[in-house]
GROMACS .gro file of N, CA and C in nm:
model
  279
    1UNK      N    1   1.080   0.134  -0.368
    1UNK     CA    2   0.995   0.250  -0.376
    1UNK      C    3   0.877   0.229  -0.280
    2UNK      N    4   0.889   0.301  -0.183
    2UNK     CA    5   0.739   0.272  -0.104
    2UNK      C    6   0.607   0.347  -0.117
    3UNK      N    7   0.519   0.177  -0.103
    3UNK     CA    8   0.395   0.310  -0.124
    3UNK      C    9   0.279   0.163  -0.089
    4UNK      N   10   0.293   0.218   0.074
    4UNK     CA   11   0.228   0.112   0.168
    4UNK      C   12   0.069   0.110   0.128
    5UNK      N   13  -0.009   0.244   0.105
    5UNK     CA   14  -0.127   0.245   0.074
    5UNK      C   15  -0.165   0.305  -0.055
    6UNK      N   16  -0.262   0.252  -0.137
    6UNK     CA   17  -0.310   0.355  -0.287
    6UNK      C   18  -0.428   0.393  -0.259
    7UNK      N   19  -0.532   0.365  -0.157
    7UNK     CA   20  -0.634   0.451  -0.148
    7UNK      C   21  -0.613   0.597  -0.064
    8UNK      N   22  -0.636   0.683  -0.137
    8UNK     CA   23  -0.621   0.806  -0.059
    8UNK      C   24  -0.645   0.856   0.043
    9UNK      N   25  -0.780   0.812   0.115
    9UNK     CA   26  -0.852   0.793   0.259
    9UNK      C   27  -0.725   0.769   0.363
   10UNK      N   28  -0.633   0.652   0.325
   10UNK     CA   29  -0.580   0.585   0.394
   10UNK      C   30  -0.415   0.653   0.415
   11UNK      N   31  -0.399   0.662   0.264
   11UNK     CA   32  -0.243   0.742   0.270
   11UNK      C   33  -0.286   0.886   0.291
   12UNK      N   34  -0.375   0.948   0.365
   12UNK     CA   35  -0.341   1.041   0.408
   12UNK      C   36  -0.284   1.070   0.523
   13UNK      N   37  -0.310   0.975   0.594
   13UNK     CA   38  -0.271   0.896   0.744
   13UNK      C   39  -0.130   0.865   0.698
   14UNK      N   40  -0.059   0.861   0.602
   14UNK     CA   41   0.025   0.750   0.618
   14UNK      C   42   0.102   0.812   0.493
   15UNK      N   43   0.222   0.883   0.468
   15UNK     CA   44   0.241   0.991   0.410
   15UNK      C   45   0.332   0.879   0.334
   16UNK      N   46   0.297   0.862   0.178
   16UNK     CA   47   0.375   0.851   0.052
   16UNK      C   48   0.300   0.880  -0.037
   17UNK      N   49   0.336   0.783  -0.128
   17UNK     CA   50   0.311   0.857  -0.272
   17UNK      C   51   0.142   0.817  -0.271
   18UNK      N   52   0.078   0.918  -0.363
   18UNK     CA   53  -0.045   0.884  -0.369
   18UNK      C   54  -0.053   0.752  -0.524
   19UNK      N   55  -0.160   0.683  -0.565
   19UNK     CA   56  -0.134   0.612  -0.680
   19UNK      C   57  -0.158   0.674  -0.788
   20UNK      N   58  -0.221   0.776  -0.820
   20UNK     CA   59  -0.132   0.807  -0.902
   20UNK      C   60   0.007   0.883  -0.932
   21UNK      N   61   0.046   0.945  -0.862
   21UNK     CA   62   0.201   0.956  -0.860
   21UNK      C   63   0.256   0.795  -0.846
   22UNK      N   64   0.244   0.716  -0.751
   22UNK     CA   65   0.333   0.591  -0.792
   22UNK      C   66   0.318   0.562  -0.895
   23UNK      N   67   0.240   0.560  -1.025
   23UNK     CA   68   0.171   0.514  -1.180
   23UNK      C   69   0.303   0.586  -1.253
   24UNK      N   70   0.288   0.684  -1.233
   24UNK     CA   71   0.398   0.769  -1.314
   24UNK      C   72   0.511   0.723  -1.275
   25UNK      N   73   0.592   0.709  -1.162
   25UNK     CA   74   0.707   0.637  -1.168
   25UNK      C   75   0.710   0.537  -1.234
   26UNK      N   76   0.604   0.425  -1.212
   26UNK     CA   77   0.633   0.289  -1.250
   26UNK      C   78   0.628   0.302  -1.402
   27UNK      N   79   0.557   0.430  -1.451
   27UNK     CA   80   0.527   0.380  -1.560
   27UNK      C   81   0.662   0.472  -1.641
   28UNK      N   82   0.750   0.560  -1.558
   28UNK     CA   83   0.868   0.631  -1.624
   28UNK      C   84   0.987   0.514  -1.559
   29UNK      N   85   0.977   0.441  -1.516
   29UNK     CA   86   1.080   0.338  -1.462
   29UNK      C   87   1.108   0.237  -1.611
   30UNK      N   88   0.967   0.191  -1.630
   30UNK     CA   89   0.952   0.073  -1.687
   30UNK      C   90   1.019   0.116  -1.848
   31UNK      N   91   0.979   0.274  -1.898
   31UNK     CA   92   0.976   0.353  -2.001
   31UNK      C   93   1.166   0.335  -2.026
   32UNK      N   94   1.233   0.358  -1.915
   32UNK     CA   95   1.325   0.377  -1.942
   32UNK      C   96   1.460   0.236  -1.917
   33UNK      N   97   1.363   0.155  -1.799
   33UNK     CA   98   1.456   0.042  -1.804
   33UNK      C   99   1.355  -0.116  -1.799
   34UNK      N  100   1.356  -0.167  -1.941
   34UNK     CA  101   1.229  -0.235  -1.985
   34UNK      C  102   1.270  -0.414  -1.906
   35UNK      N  103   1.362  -0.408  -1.847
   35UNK     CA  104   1.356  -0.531  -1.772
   35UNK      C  105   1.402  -0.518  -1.610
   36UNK      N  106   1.344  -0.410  -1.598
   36UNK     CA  107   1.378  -0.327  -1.405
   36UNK      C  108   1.226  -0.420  -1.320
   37UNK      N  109   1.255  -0.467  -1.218
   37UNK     CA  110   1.156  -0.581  -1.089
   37UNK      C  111   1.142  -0.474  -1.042
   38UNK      N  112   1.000  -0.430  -1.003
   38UNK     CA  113   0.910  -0.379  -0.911
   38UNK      C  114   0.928  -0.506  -0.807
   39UNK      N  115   0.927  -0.433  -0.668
   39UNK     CA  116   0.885  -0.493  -0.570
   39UNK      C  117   0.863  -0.421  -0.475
   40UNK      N  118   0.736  -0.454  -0.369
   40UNK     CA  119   0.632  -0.353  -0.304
   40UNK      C  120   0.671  -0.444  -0.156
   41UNK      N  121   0.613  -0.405  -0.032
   41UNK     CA  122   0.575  -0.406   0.061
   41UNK      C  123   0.425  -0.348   0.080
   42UNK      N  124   0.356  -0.429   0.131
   42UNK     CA  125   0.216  -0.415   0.128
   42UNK      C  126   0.163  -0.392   0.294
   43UNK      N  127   0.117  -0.334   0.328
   43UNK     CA  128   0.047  -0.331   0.464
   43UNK      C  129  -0.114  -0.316   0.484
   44UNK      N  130  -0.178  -0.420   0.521
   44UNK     CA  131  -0.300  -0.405   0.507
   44UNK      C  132  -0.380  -0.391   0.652
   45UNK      N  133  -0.464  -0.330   0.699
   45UNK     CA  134  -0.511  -0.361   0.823
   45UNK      C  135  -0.529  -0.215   0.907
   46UNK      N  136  -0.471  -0.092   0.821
   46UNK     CA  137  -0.477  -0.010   0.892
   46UNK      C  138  -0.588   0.046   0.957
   47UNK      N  139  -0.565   0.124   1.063
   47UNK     CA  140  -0.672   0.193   1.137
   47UNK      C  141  -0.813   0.249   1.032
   48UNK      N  142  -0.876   0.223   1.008
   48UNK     CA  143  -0.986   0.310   0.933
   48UNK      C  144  -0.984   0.257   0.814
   49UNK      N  145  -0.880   0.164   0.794
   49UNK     CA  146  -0.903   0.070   0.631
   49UNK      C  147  -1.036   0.041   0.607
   50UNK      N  148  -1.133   0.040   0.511
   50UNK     CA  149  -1.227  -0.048   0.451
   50UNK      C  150  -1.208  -0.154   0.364
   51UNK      N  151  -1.334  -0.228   0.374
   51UNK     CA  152  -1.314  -0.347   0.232
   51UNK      C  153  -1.269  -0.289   0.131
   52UNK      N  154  -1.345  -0.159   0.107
   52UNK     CA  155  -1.337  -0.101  -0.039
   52UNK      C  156  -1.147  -0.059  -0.052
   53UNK      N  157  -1.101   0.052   0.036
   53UNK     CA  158  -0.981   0.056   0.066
   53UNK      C  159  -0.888  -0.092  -0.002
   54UNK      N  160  -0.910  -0.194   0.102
   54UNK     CA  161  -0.797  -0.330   0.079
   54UNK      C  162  -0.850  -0.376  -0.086
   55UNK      N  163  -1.006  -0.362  -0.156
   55UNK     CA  164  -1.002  -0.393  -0.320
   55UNK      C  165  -0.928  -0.289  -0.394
   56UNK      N  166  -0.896  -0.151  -0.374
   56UNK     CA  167  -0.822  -0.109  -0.434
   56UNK      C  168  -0.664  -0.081  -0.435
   57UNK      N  169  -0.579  -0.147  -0.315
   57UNK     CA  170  -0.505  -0.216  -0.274
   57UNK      C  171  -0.507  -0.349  -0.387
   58UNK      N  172  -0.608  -0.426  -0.401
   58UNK     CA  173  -0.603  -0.544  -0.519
   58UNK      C  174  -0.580  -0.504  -0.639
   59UNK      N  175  -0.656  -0.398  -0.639
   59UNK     CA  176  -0.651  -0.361  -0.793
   59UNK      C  177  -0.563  -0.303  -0.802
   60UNK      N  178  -0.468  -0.226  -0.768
   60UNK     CA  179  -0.344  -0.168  -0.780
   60UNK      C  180  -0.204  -0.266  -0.799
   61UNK      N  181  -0.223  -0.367  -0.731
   61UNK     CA  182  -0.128  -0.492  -0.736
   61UNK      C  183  -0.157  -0.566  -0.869
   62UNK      N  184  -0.279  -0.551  -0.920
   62UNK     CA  185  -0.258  -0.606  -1.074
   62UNK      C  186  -0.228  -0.555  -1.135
   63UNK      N  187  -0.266  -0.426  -1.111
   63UNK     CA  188  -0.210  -0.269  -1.228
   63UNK      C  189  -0.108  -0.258  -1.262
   64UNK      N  190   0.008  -0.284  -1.173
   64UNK     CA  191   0.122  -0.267  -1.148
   64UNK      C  192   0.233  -0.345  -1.171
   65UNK      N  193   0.122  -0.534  -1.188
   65UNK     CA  194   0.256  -0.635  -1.187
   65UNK      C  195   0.385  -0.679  -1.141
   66UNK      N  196   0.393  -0.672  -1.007
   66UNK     CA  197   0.499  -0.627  -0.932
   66UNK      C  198   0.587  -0.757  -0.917
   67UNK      N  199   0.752  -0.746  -0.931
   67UNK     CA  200   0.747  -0.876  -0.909
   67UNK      C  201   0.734  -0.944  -0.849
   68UNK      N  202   0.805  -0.875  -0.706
   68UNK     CA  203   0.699  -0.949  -0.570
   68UNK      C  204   0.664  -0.899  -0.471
   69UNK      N  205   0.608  -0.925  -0.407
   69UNK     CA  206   0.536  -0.887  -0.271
   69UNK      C  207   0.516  -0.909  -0.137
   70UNK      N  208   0.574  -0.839  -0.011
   70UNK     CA  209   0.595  -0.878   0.099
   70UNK      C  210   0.491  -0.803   0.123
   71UNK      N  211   0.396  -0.891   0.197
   71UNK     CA  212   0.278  -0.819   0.233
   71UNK      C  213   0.252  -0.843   0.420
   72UNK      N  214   0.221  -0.700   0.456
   72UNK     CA  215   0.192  -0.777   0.621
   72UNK      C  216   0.081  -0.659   0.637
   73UNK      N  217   0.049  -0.755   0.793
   73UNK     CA  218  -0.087  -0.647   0.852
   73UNK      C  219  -0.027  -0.537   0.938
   74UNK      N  220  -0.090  -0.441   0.979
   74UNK     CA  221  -0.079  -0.358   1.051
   74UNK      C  222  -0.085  -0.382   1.195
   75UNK      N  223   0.002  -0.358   1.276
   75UNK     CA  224  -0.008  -0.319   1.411
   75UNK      C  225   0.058  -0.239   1.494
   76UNK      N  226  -0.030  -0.227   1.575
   76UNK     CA  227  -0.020  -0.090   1.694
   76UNK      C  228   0.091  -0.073   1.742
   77UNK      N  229   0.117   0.084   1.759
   77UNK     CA  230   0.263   0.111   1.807
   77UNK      C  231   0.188   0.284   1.871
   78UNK      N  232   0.268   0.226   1.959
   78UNK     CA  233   0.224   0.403   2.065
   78UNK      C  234   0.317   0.523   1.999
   79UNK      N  235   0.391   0.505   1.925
   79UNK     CA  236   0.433   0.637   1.857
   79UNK      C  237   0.369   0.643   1.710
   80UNK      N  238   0.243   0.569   1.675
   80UNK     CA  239   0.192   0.612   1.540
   80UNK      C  240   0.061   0.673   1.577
   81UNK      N  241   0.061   0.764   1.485
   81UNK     CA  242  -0.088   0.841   1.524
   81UNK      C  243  -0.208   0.782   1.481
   82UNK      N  244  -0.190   0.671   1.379
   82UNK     CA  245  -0.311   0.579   1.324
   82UNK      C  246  -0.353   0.525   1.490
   83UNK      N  247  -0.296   0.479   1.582
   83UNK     CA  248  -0.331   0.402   1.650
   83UNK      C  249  -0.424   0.447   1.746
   84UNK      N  250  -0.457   0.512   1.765
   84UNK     CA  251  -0.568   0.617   1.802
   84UNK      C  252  -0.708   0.593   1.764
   85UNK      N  253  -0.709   0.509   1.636
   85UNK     CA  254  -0.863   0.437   1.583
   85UNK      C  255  -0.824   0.304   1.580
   86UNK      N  256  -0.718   0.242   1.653
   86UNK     CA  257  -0.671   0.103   1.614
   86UNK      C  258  -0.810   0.033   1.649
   87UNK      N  259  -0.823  -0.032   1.576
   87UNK     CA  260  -0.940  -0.181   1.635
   87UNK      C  261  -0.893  -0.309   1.589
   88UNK      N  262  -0.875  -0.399   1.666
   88UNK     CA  263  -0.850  -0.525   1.637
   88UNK      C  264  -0.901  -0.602   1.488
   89UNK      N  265  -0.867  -0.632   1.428
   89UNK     CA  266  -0.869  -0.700   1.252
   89UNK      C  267  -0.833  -0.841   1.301
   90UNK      N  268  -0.947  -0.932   1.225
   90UNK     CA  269  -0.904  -1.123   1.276
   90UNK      C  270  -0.811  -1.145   1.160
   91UNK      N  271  -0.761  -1.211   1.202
   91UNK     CA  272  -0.613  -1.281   1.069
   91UNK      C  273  -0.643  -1.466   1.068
   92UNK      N  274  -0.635  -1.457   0.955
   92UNK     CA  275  -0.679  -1.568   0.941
   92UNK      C  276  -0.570  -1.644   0.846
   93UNK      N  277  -0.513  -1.782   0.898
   93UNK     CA  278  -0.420  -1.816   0.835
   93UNK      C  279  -0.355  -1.963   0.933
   0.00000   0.00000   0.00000
């Protein structure tokens, strides 16, 4: 089920589910099959992301309990329209 961003700022840029519509799935998934694995793909780094943005990104990943998580950063591609505010993000690792 994708749903690269939960702050709204961000998935508007970036067209899926908003969080709360993903809430309601997870929470009509779980309702109906009580030992079904969530697992997300995470993308952090986008164009115009804030701190505040990537904490509710955190807080959504606890909300949710997922079982796991492939998480990556964002980068530039000349056919996305985010890239237009791209600015370089340090990665640290």
């Amino acid at each position: 089920m994708p749903a690269k961003w939960f702050r709204q700022s961000v998935a508007s840029d970036a067209p899926m589910y908003n969080r709360k519509q993903f809430a309601s799935l997870v929470e009509a998934f779980r309702a109906k099959y009580s030992d079904f694995n969530f697992t997300i793909d995470i993308i952090v780094g986008f164009p115009g992301e804030t701190d505040e943005d990537f904490k509710e990104t955190l807080d959504a990943v606890r909300e949710f309990r997922f079982s796991h998580i492939h998480t990556l950063y964002n980068s530039p591609r000349e056919t996305h329209s985010g890239d237009r505010r791209w600015r370089k993000i340090k990665v640290c690792w």
